[in-house]
Structure formats: C-alpha cells, structure tokens
mmCIF file of C-alpha atoms and ligand atoms in Angstrom:
data_model
loop_
_atom_site.group_PDB
_atom_site.id
_atom_site.type_symbol
_atom_site.label_atom_id
_atom_site.label_comp_id
_atom_site.label_asym_id
_atom_site.label_seq_id
_atom_site.Cartn_x
_atom_site.Cartn_y
_atom_site.Cartn_z
ATOM 1 C CA UNK A 1 -18.681 -11.516 8.784
ATOM 2 C CA UNK A 2 -16.548 -11.026 5.649
ATOM 3 C CA UNK A 3 -18.146 -10.985 2.235
ATOM 4 C CA UNK A 4 -21.483 -10.068 3.657
ATOM 5 C CA UNK A 5 -22.398 -6.479 2.889
ATOM 6 C CA UNK A 6 -22.970 -4.324 5.974
ATOM 7 C CA UNK A 7 -21.841 -6.878 8.409
ATOM 8 C CA UNK A 8 -18.413 -5.392 9.378
ATOM 9 C CA UNK A 9 -18.559 -3.881 12.892
ATOM 10 C CA UNK A 10 -17.388 -0.309 12.296
ATOM 11 C CA UNK A 11 -17.639 1.909 15.342
ATOM 12 C CA UNK A 12 -20.761 3.934 16.105
ATOM 13 C CA UNK A 13 -21.396 6.550 13.485
ATOM 14 C CA UNK A 14 -19.126 5.012 10.890
ATOM 15 C CA UNK A 15 -20.697 3.235 7.875
ATOM 16 C CA UNK A 16 -17.535 2.461 5.900
ATOM 17 C CA UNK A 17 -13.799 3.248 5.836
ATOM 18 C CA UNK A 18 -11.432 4.576 3.196
ATOM 19 C CA UNK A 19 -7.674 4.922 3.008
ATOM 20 C CA UNK A 20 -5.375 6.515 0.565
ATOM 21 C CA UNK A 21 -2.100 4.660 0.532
ATOM 22 C CA UNK A 22 1.046 5.600 -1.373
ATOM 23 C CA UNK A 23 3.813 3.218 -2.254
ATOM 24 C CA UNK A 24 6.920 5.348 -2.444
ATOM 25 C CA UNK A 25 8.811 2.923 -4.686
ATOM 26 C CA UNK A 26 10.962 5.526 -6.403
ATOM 27 C CA UNK A 27 14.031 3.911 -8.136
ATOM 28 C CA UNK A 28 13.967 0.734 -6.097
ATOM 29 C CA UNK A 29 11.259 -1.198 -8.075
ATOM 30 C CA UNK A 30 13.173 -0.559 -11.304
ATOM 31 C CA UNK A 31 16.575 -1.318 -9.865
ATOM 32 C CA UNK A 32 15.558 -4.593 -8.350
ATOM 33 C CA UNK A 33 14.175 -5.930 -11.597
ATOM 34 C CA UNK A 34 17.355 -4.817 -13.542
ATOM 35 C CA UNK A 35 20.284 -3.374 -11.607
ATOM 36 C CA UNK A 36 21.495 -2.097 -15.072
ATOM 37 C CA UNK A 37 18.678 0.408 -15.070
ATOM 38 C CA UNK A 38 20.845 2.582 -12.876
ATOM 39 C CA UNK A 39 22.588 3.587 -16.141
ATOM 40 C CA UNK A 40 19.316 4.856 -17.555
ATOM 41 C CA UNK A 41 19.354 8.578 -16.511
ATOM 42 C CA UNK A 42 15.810 9.276 -17.764
ATOM 43 C CA UNK A 43 14.275 6.188 -16.177
ATOM 44 C CA UNK A 44 15.981 7.055 -12.804
ATOM 45 C CA UNK A 45 14.634 10.552 -13.082
ATOM 46 C CA UNK A 46 11.113 9.373 -13.858
ATOM 47 C CA UNK A 47 11.213 7.281 -10.604
ATOM 48 C CA UNK A 48 12.883 9.941 -8.470
ATOM 49 C CA UNK A 49 10.063 12.353 -9.440
ATOM 50 C CA UNK A 50 7.975 10.483 -6.813
ATOM 51 C CA UNK A 51 9.772 11.582 -3.627
ATOM 52 C CA UNK A 52 11.160 14.820 -5.108
ATOM 53 C CA UNK A 53 8.081 16.318 -6.745
ATOM 54 C CA UNK A 54 5.144 13.965 -6.284
ATOM 55 C CA UNK A 55 5.333 13.607 -2.412
ATOM 56 C CA UNK A 56 5.317 17.365 -1.738
ATOM 57 C CA UNK A 57 2.310 17.843 -4.014
ATOM 58 C CA UNK A 58 0.354 14.904 -2.490
ATOM 59 C CA UNK A 59 1.099 16.198 0.993
ATOM 60 C CA UNK A 60 -0.449 19.493 -0.007
ATOM 61 C CA UNK A 61 -3.568 17.632 -1.326
ATOM 62 C CA UNK A 62 -3.857 15.699 1.922
ATOM 63 C CA UNK A 63 -3.369 18.843 4.010
ATOM 64 C CA UNK A 64 -6.104 20.573 2.169
ATOM 65 C CA UNK A 65 -8.490 17.789 3.200
ATOM 66 C CA UNK A 66 -7.033 17.313 6.642
ATOM 67 C CA UNK A 67 -6.722 13.602 5.905
ATOM 68 C CA UNK A 68 -4.092 11.161 7.366
ATOM 69 C CA UNK A 69 -2.712 8.749 4.798
ATOM 70 C CA UNK A 70 -0.363 5.804 4.779
ATOM 71 C CA UNK A 71 2.988 5.836 2.965
ATOM 72 C CA UNK A 72 4.686 2.463 2.307
ATOM 73 C CA UNK A 73 8.394 3.276 2.009
ATOM 74 C CA UNK A 74 11.154 0.839 0.887
ATOM 75 C CA UNK A 75 14.144 1.218 3.166
ATOM 76 C CA UNK A 76 16.354 2.183 0.205
ATOM 77 C CA UNK A 77 13.975 5.021 -0.706
ATOM 78 C CA UNK A 78 14.207 6.322 2.834
ATOM 79 C CA UNK A 79 18.015 6.336 2.703
ATOM 80 C CA UNK A 80 18.033 8.132 -0.654
ATOM 81 C CA UNK A 81 15.300 10.671 0.160
ATOM 82 C CA UNK A 82 15.373 11.203 3.942
ATOM 83 C CA UNK A 83 13.877 14.729 3.697
ATOM 84 C CA UNK A 84 10.805 13.410 1.843
ATOM 85 C CA UNK A 85 10.225 10.680 4.432
ATOM 86 C CA UNK A 86 10.615 13.164 7.290
ATOM 87 C CA UNK A 87 8.121 15.549 5.598
ATOM 88 C CA UNK A 88 5.650 12.682 5.535
ATOM 89 C CA UNK A 89 6.163 12.013 9.187
ATOM 90 C CA UNK A 90 6.086 15.712 10.111
ATOM 91 C CA UNK A 91 2.629 16.056 8.424
ATOM 92 C CA UNK A 92 1.316 13.318 10.797
ATOM 93 C CA UNK A 93 1.036 10.523 8.142
ATOM 94 C CA UNK A 94 1.787 6.858 8.781
ATOM 95 C CA UNK A 95 5.032 5.447 7.413
ATOM 96 C CA UNK A 96 4.899 1.678 6.793
ATOM 97 C CA UNK A 97 7.202 -1.012 5.537
ATOM 98 C CA UNK A 98 7.560 -1.963 1.842
ATOM 99 C CA UNK A 99 10.781 -4.061 1.680
ATOM 100 C CA UNK A 100 14.267 -2.703 1.629
ATOM 101 C CA UNK A 101 14.785 -2.262 -2.130
ATOM 102 C CA UNK A 102 11.311 -3.471 -3.212
ATOM 103 C CA UNK A 103 12.592 -7.079 -3.435
ATOM 104 C CA UNK A 104 10.500 -9.604 -5.196
ATOM 105 C CA UNK A 105 9.458 -11.905 -2.350
ATOM 106 C CA UNK A 106 8.023 -14.550 -4.643
ATOM 107 C CA UNK A 107 9.476 -17.989 -3.763
ATOM 108 C CA UNK A 108 11.839 -16.582 -1.164
ATOM 109 C CA UNK A 109 12.719 -18.817 1.689
ATOM 110 C CA UNK A 110 11.866 -17.697 5.179
ATOM 111 C CA UNK A 111 15.466 -16.793 6.150
ATOM 112 C CA UNK A 112 16.058 -14.526 3.191
ATOM 113 C CA UNK A 113 12.657 -12.746 3.532
ATOM 114 C CA UNK A 114 13.375 -12.162 7.202
ATOM 115 C CA UNK A 115 16.692 -10.538 6.242
ATOM 116 C CA UNK A 116 14.965 -8.207 3.865
ATOM 117 C CA UNK A 117 12.286 -7.349 6.379
ATOM 118 C CA UNK A 118 14.919 -6.584 9.113
ATOM 119 C CA UNK A 119 16.984 -4.451 6.675
ATOM 120 C CA UNK A 120 13.828 -2.371 5.771
ATOM 121 C CA UNK A 121 12.986 -1.923 9.460
ATOM 122 C CA UNK A 122 16.521 -0.679 10.297
ATOM 123 C CA UNK A 123 16.444 1.795 7.456
ATOM 124 C CA UNK A 124 13.135 3.381 8.455
ATOM 125 C CA UNK A 125 14.182 3.554 12.095
ATOM 126 C CA UNK A 126 17.567 5.181 11.222
ATOM 127 C CA UNK A 127 16.161 7.724 8.732
ATOM 128 C CA UNK A 128 12.781 8.662 10.183
ATOM 129 C CA UNK A 129 12.826 7.271 13.748
ATOM 130 C CA UNK A 130 9.817 5.141 12.751
ATOM 131 C CA UNK A 131 9.011 1.615 13.835
ATOM 132 C CA UNK A 132 6.193 0.650 11.421
ATOM 133 C CA UNK A 133 3.216 -1.391 12.424
ATOM 134 C CA UNK A 134 2.080 -1.966 8.857
ATOM 135 C CA UNK A 135 3.552 -3.908 5.995
ATOM 136 C CA UNK A 136 2.794 -4.210 2.261
ATOM 137 C CA UNK A 137 4.657 -6.767 0.301
ATOM 138 C CA UNK A 138 6.415 -5.432 -2.865
ATOM 139 C CA UNK A 139 4.232 -6.332 -5.808
ATOM 140 C CA UNK A 140 1.674 -7.595 -3.154
ATOM 141 C CA UNK A 141 3.552 -10.880 -3.296
ATOM 142 C CA UNK A 142 3.139 -12.757 0.014
ATOM 143 C CA UNK A 143 4.525 -16.195 0.895
ATOM 144 C CA UNK A 144 2.778 -18.624 3.188
ATOM 145 C CA UNK A 145 5.356 -17.978 5.879
ATOM 146 C CA UNK A 146 5.125 -14.116 5.562
ATOM 147 C CA UNK A 147 2.334 -13.487 8.195
ATOM 148 C CA UNK A 148 4.398 -15.321 10.896
ATOM 149 C CA UNK A 149 7.510 -13.232 10.100
ATOM 150 C CA UNK A 150 5.484 -10.042 10.319
ATOM 151 C CA UNK A 151 3.824 -10.987 13.648
ATOM 152 C CA UNK A 152 7.159 -11.972 15.117
ATOM 153 C CA UNK A 153 8.464 -8.517 14.373
ATOM 154 C CA UNK A 154 5.518 -6.616 15.984
ATOM 155 C CA UNK A 155 3.674 -5.712 12.882
ATOM 156 C CA UNK A 156 -0.108 -5.425 13.612
ATOM 157 C CA UNK A 157 -1.325 -5.429 10.043
ATOM 158 C CA UNK A 158 -0.568 -6.410 6.449
ATOM 159 C CA UNK A 159 -2.158 -4.899 3.330
ATOM 160 C CA UNK A 160 -1.128 -7.184 0.391
ATOM 161 C CA UNK A 161 -3.810 -9.776 -0.054
ATOM 162 C CA UNK A 162 -6.683 -9.621 -2.468
ATOM 163 C CA UNK A 163 -9.146 -12.046 -0.902
ATOM 164 C CA UNK A 164 -11.812 -9.877 0.790
ATOM 165 C CA UNK A 165 -13.470 -6.418 0.836
ATOM 166 C CA UNK A 166 -13.167 -5.710 4.561
ATOM 167 C CA UNK A 167 -10.400 -6.224 7.193
ATOM 168 C CA UNK A 168 -10.069 -9.529 8.868
ATOM 169 C CA UNK A 169 -7.956 -11.275 11.444
ATOM 170 C CA UNK A 170 -5.590 -13.928 10.121
ATOM 171 C CA UNK A 171 -3.226 -16.410 11.627
ATOM 172 C CA UNK A 172 -0.397 -18.294 10.141
ATOM 173 C CA UNK A 173 -0.556 -22.033 10.305
ATOM 174 C CA UNK A 174 2.135 -24.156 11.902
ATOM 175 C CA UNK A 175 4.307 -23.748 15.083
ATOM 176 C CA UNK A 176 4.594 -20.246 16.441
ATOM 177 C CA UNK A 177 1.448 -19.099 14.671
ATOM 178 C CA UNK A 178 0.461 -15.564 15.426
ATOM 179 C CA UNK A 179 -2.304 -13.210 14.498
ATOM 180 C CA UNK A 180 -2.517 -10.020 12.590
ATOM 181 C CA UNK A 181 -4.978 -7.964 10.742
ATOM 182 C CA UNK A 182 -5.214 -8.116 6.970
ATOM 183 C CA UNK A 183 -6.618 -5.071 5.101
ATOM 184 C CA UNK A 184 -7.113 -6.365 1.545
ATOM 185 C CA UNK A 185 -6.221 -4.541 -1.684
ATOM 186 C CA UNK A 186 -7.567 -4.743 -5.228
ATOM 187 C CA UNK A 187 -5.993 -4.318 -8.631
ATOM 188 C CA UNK A 188 -8.845 -2.095 -9.804
ATOM 189 C CA UNK A 189 -7.844 0.396 -6.990
ATOM 190 C CA UNK A 190 -4.167 0.622 -8.034
ATOM 191 C CA UNK A 191 -2.947 3.547 -10.149
ATOM 192 C CA UNK A 192 -0.208 1.292 -11.631
ATOM 193 C CA UNK A 193 -2.783 -0.380 -13.849
ATOM 194 C CA UNK A 194 -3.980 2.994 -15.079
ATOM 195 C CA UNK A 195 -0.906 5.063 -15.508
ATOM 196 C CA UNK A 196 2.306 3.037 -15.443
ATOM 197 C CA UNK A 197 4.044 3.343 -18.703
ATOM 198 C CA UNK A 198 7.798 3.383 -19.386
ATOM 199 C CA UNK A 199 9.305 2.006 -22.603
ATOM 200 C CA UNK A 200 11.572 -0.926 -21.967
ATOM 201 C CA UNK A 201 10.439 -1.309 -18.367
ATOM 202 C CA UNK A 202 6.817 -1.558 -17.571
ATOM 203 C CA UNK A 203 3.243 -0.733 -18.476
ATOM 204 C CA UNK A 204 0.612 -1.765 -20.896
ATOM 205 C CA UNK A 205 1.520 0.904 -23.453
ATOM 206 C CA UNK A 206 -1.590 2.924 -22.583
ATOM 207 C CA UNK A 207 -1.829 5.811 -20.138
ATOM 208 C CA UNK A 208 -5.468 6.067 -19.188
ATOM 209 C CA UNK A 209 -7.273 9.287 -18.726
ATOM 210 C CA UNK A 210 -7.190 10.433 -15.099
ATOM 211 C CA UNK A 211 -10.915 11.149 -15.420
ATOM 212 C CA UNK A 212 -11.573 7.507 -16.357
ATOM 213 C CA UNK A 213 -9.632 6.451 -13.269
ATOM 214 C CA UNK A 214 -11.662 8.934 -11.175
ATOM 215 C CA UNK A 215 -14.834 7.421 -12.589
ATOM 216 C CA UNK A 216 -13.722 3.894 -11.714
ATOM 217 C CA UNK A 217 -12.514 4.706 -8.216
ATOM 218 C CA UNK A 218 -15.616 6.862 -7.416
ATOM 219 C CA UNK A 219 -17.917 3.912 -8.335
ATOM 220 C CA UNK A 220 -15.740 1.666 -6.103
ATOM 221 C CA UNK A 221 -16.019 4.250 -3.279
ATOM 222 C CA UNK A 222 -19.724 4.722 -3.448
ATOM 223 C CA UNK A 223 -20.417 1.036 -3.727
ATOM 224 C CA UNK A 224 -18.186 0.100 -0.860
ATOM 225 C CA UNK A 225 -19.662 2.891 1.220
ATOM 226 C CA UNK A 226 -23.187 1.529 0.442
ATOM 227 C CA UNK A 227 -22.002 -1.958 1.422
ATOM 228 C CA UNK A 228 -20.259 -0.850 4.629
ATOM 229 C CA UNK A 229 -16.925 -1.976 3.267
ATOM 230 C CA UNK A 230 -13.325 -0.747 3.098
ATOM 231 C CA UNK A 231 -11.961 1.323 0.252
ATOM 232 C CA UNK A 232 -8.090 1.082 -0.070
ATOM 233 C CA UNK A 233 -6.584 3.039 -2.963
ATOM 234 C CA UNK A 234 -2.928 2.184 -3.823
ATOM 235 C CA UNK A 235 -1.113 5.053 -5.580
ATOM 236 C CA UNK A 236 2.484 5.710 -6.463
ATOM 237 C CA UNK A 237 3.917 9.237 -6.167
ATOM 238 C CA UNK A 238 5.942 8.804 -9.429
ATOM 239 C CA UNK A 239 2.533 8.361 -11.137
ATOM 240 C CA UNK A 240 -0.238 10.034 -9.118
ATOM 241 C CA UNK A 241 2.044 12.803 -7.858
ATOM 242 C CA UNK A 242 1.893 14.296 -11.396
ATOM 243 C CA UNK A 243 -0.412 17.332 -11.894
ATOM 244 C CA UNK A 244 -3.725 16.035 -13.438
ATOM 245 C CA UNK A 245 -3.489 12.761 -11.457
ATOM 246 C CA UNK A 246 -2.978 14.548 -8.146
ATOM 247 C CA UNK A 247 -5.983 16.671 -9.099
ATOM 248 C CA UNK A 248 -8.020 13.455 -9.475
ATOM 249 C CA UNK A 249 -7.007 12.437 -5.943
ATOM 250 C CA UNK A 250 -8.131 15.869 -4.800
ATOM 251 C CA UNK A 251 -11.540 15.284 -6.302
ATOM 252 C CA UNK A 252 -11.687 11.698 -4.987
ATOM 253 C CA UNK A 253 -11.095 12.961 -1.463
ATOM 254 C CA UNK A 254 -13.754 15.493 -1.841
ATOM 255 C CA UNK A 255 -16.137 12.650 -2.761
ATOM 256 C CA UNK A 256 -14.962 10.349 0.077
ATOM 257 C CA UNK A 257 -15.337 13.170 2.697
ATOM 258 C CA UNK A 258 -18.843 13.888 1.445
ATOM 259 C CA UNK A 259 -20.116 10.359 1.953
ATOM 260 C CA UNK A 260 -22.118 10.130 5.182
ATOM 261 C CA UNK A 261 -20.291 8.053 7.790
ATOM 262 C CA UNK A 262 -17.198 7.377 5.609
ATOM 263 C CA UNK A 263 -14.223 7.257 7.852
ATOM 264 C CA UNK A 264 -11.173 8.533 5.817
ATOM 265 C CA UNK A 265 -8.051 7.650 7.686
ATOM 266 C CA UNK A 266 -4.743 5.616 7.805
ATOM 267 C CA UNK A 267 -4.455 1.879 7.573
ATOM 268 C CA UNK A 268 -2.952 1.820 10.998
ATOM 269 C CA UNK A 269 -6.046 3.335 12.511
ATOM 270 C CA UNK A 270 -8.297 0.932 10.590
ATOM 271 C CA UNK A 271 -6.235 -1.952 11.868
ATOM 272 C CA UNK A 272 -6.337 -0.680 15.438
ATOM 273 C CA UNK A 273 -10.127 -0.510 15.286
ATOM 274 C CA UNK A 274 -10.381 -3.929 13.535
ATOM 275 C CA UNK A 275 -8.142 -5.900 15.972
ATOM 276 C CA UNK A 276 -10.597 -6.255 18.840
ATOM 277 C CA UNK A 277 -13.761 -6.556 16.781
ATOM 278 C CA UNK A 278 -12.640 -8.993 14.081
ATOM 279 C CA UNK A 279 -12.717 -12.655 14.702
ATOM 280 C CA UNK A 280 -12.382 -15.575 14.718
ATOM 281 C CA UNK A 281 -8.985 -15.576 12.989
ATOM 282 C CA UNK A 282 -8.765 -17.013 9.503
ATOM 283 C CA UNK A 283 -6.072 -19.483 8.702
ATOM 284 C CA UNK A 284 -4.838 -19.531 5.149
ATOM 285 C CA UNK A 285 -4.290 -23.113 4.099
ATOM 286 C CA UNK A 286 -2.082 -23.956 1.201
ATOM 287 C CA UNK A 287 -3.754 -26.247 -1.356
ATOM 288 C CA UNK A 288 -2.543 -29.785 -1.293
ATOM 289 C CA UNK A 289 -2.808 -32.585 -3.876
ATOM 290 C CA UNK A 290 -2.739 -29.979 -6.707
ATOM 291 C CA UNK A 291 -3.825 -31.978 -9.831
ATOM 292 C CA UNK A 292 -1.057 -30.793 -12.159
HETATM 293 ZN ZN1 ZN B 301 5.589 -1.052 -4.510
#
C-alpha cells in the first residue's frame, strides 16, 4: 500500500492525517555535542527559551485550534523543566520519548542504546507520570537494532525514518523480532532546516522567512491531503516557539483544519489507527556486500 497515493486505509470520513510534533530538546542537544557549552550563558538561554517561553506560547496556539499534538521530550529536559512537561500533559497532549540527553545513537551498540532508552523512560515517568508509547531518535538516527529495543519496551510506534509518506508496520529482523508502527518524517517538514542558527554551534547561517516556511509546509500539506497521505511537521520550541514562527504554525493549523477530511491529531492516535490496518510488516534489511 505504501507509496501509492490514495491507498492508505484511513478510517471512514478521513482522507489524510496531519500531526504537529515538537521536539523539546532545550539545552540537551547542545550539551551532548559539547559538554563545554554549559559555560556559554547565551547559548544555554537560547535553548532554555524552548520550555520556558516557547512551550506556553505553542500550547496557546494548540488550544485555540483544539488540536492534540505530540511532544518528544528528552528525559533531561523533563528533569530540568518539570512544570513545562506537566503543562503539556495537563493540556491533553502526548508526551513521547526522545532520548535521555538527546544522545547521538549513531553507531551505538545495543547495550548502550538500551541504557539510554531506559534512562529516558525513568525520567518521564518520575517527572510527569508518563509511560510513552512513541519514540523519536535524537537526530532521527536509528540503528538496525533500535526497532527491537523499542518493541521490547512496549513502544507501539517510532517516528524517525524517512522512507515513506504514510505509516507502515515494521519488524526487526533476527531473533526476538517484534513489530511496531513507523510514522515517517521528512527534512523538508522540519523547522531546524529553516530556522536553526547559532554561531559556533549549528545552522546554515541563514534564518529563512517564516512566510517561506509556511509556503513550503502548506504545499506539503495540500499535496499530502490530495494524495491521502500523512503530514508530520517536526518543530522545536526554541525555534518555532518564537513570535512570528508560532504565528506561522497558527496559520498552518488554520489551513490543516480547513482541508476536507484532514484528521489533525497526535502520532499516538495515528499509530493506534494504523496498527490493525497496516500490513504485512516490512523488514528492513541491511545491505550486504557493499562494494566499497
Ligand atoms: Zn531532537
């Protein structure tokens, strides 16, 4: 069914789905790349803006549209900003897993990655009383063993891969293989590419116009709606929680809600719908005999 426009079995009355997802990285994604960045007061403030100022503004936008979103929260962020995470929960949004301190999972062995997953789970449970069903790998960096680790811990879905336009059921190969739903993402639907700029840390050196981002994302939304697909926006409160960018999300939600049969909801709800109707499960096979 995947890859063929119009073939995904949404429920009756639904033509396509859309989710706004927020990665509440805060300081963690800077600290894990360079622990020395803790000494940079301005950089730390730029990142803490996310949970302190961005999250309350974004919650207001979501409230105005009566839309339930998904917030991926690293465990360390939850421990540093418990009130922000509880406010997300109190507003009825989904809190999902995003590492403990936004660790780079690239090349990690199974044991170490399991340790980070468990540490993140404990933090979310302790701070917000939440046992997440969804996972997004920091930097969208999955390992071949990650799906198995997630399924073993009771996760029902992942949203880190970039290999389709609609949800699908996947299974890990090898012993103990298990199934979970993948809800794919796309770099052109990530605010990092548009707005991330911090000298000496990250970014392209260009902060795009929020209106240009709105134009891009609107075209993605209407095209995916026409195709019966799934629109997943990834945004960061330290970027999209700022005034003009939050205004753009407000306008985007207006558009999404105006599209006939567009189901605007959380990833957990999309995954719950997809689980019984997707299939058969796809196994991701690692390439062998690589000619280099
Ligand atoms: Zn992140």
